[in-house]
Amino acid sequence: DGGITQSPKYLFRKEGQNVTLSCEQNLNHDAMYWYRQDPGQGLRLIYYSQIVNDFQKGDIAEGYSVSREKKESFPLTVTSAQKNPTAFYLCASSRDSTETQYFGPGTRLLVL
Amino acid sequence: GENVEQHPSTLSVQEGDSAVIKCTYSDSASNYFPWYKQELGKRPQLIIDIRSNVGEKKDQRIAVTLNKTAKHFSLHITETQPEDSAVYFCAAGGYSTLTFGKGTMLLVSP
């Protein structure tokens, strides 16, 4: 899991602002995932990508967008349509969609 | 879609005792069941996993059991130590995505 990095560690969003969270992996994994973690809620899937240039919505995709232009990168944009964005965001990757997922260190998003 | 229930939400034990966390799942097509440990402010880390062709798997003090017929699986930690204190998550899936339980906070008192 040391091959997955997320930046920044902390991010502050102003009202009406879009912000982008970075996720990079050097593990040569095909599949990548974004989760949102709130206290007492576990991990909820936002978006996932099984291969470059393809991605699917997870359980809570509204207010978020992603791209997968490169195998090693899967950025997440939190748009102004996401009315309650304060959470801990975790990126994960796996060799393919049936294999073990390994997590990045996370980004904590706070609203000003 | 898959639904995973995890119990208990909090578990307090004395050092040296055993701890058991249980999960149930709904989708009979799920074939992969990992367990993650998350310390405060850190990333979840895989501690053990099991696939549906196996009923039990053990790694030192940690074991996982799977009952496919009843659709439940459990994490067993023996001889608990204070450093086992953390939040533990179960998950189910294996064909495209994982669905996570809401977590169990394990507190091990010296």
mmCIF file of C-alpha atoms in Angstrom, chain B residues 38-80:
data_model
loop_
_atom_site.group_PDB
_atom_site.id
_atom_site.type_symbol
_atom_site.label_atom_id
_atom_site.label_comp_id
_atom_site.label_asym_id
_atom_site.label_seq_id
_atom_site.Cartn_x
_atom_site.Cartn_y
_atom_site.Cartn_z
ATOM 1 C CA GLN B 38 -8.004 1.035 10.706
ATOM 2 C CA GLU B 39 -6.194 2.990 13.386
ATOM 3 C CA LEU B 40 -7.322 6.516 14.165
ATOM 4 C CA GLY B 41 -6.650 8.879 11.256
ATOM 5 C CA LYS B 42 -4.893 6.189 9.227
ATOM 6 C CA ARG B 43 -5.715 4.178 6.139
ATOM 7 C CA PRO B 44 -7.494 0.781 6.387
ATOM 8 C CA GLN B 45 -5.014 -2.074 6.174
ATOM 9 C CA LEU B 46 -5.822 -5.627 5.148
ATOM 10 C CA ILE B 47 -5.297 -8.092 7.995
ATOM 11 C CA ILE B 48 -6.799 -11.272 6.561
ATOM 12 C CA ASP B 49 -9.116 -12.369 3.768
ATOM 13 C CA ILE B 50 -10.953 -15.478 2.670
ATOM 14 C CA ARG B 51 -12.485 -16.706 -0.557
ATOM 15 C CA SER B 52 -15.648 -18.750 -0.814
ATOM 16 C CA ASN B 53 -13.881 -22.013 -1.624
ATOM 17 C CA VAL B 54 -12.380 -22.032 1.889
ATOM 18 C CA GLY B 55 -14.226 -22.332 5.221
ATOM 19 C CA GLU B 56 -11.514 -21.084 7.564
ATOM 20 C CA LYS B 57 -8.181 -19.302 7.377
ATOM 21 C CA LYS B 58 -5.728 -18.544 10.157
ATOM 22 C CA ASP B 59 -2.737 -16.220 10.476
ATOM 23 C CA GLN B 60 -1.093 -16.341 13.907
ATOM 24 C CA ARG B 61 -3.586 -14.786 16.373
ATOM 25 C CA ILE B 62 -6.148 -13.922 13.700
ATOM 26 C CA ALA B 63 -8.619 -16.269 12.039
ATOM 27 C CA VAL B 64 -11.615 -15.858 9.749
ATOM 28 C CA THR B 65 -14.451 -18.346 9.319
ATOM 29 C CA LEU B 66 -17.003 -18.381 6.504
ATOM 30 C CA ASN B 67 -20.415 -20.040 6.371
ATOM 31 C CA LYS B 68 -21.690 -19.644 2.806
ATOM 32 C CA THR B 69 -24.992 -21.357 3.484
ATOM 33 C CA ALA B 70 -25.879 -18.915 6.247
ATOM 34 C CA LYS B 71 -24.114 -16.017 4.487
ATOM 35 C CA HIS B 72 -22.032 -14.995 7.454
ATOM 36 C CA PHE B 73 -18.352 -14.710 8.275
ATOM 37 C CA SER B 74 -16.474 -13.875 11.446
ATOM 38 C CA LEU B 75 -13.134 -12.493 12.580
ATOM 39 C CA HIS B 76 -11.519 -14.099 15.625
ATOM 40 C CA ILE B 77 -8.612 -12.485 17.470
ATOM 41 C CA THR B 78 -7.014 -14.514 20.246
ATOM 42 C CA GLU B 79 -4.722 -13.304 23.040
ATOM 43 C CA THR B 80 -5.655 -9.680 22.378
#
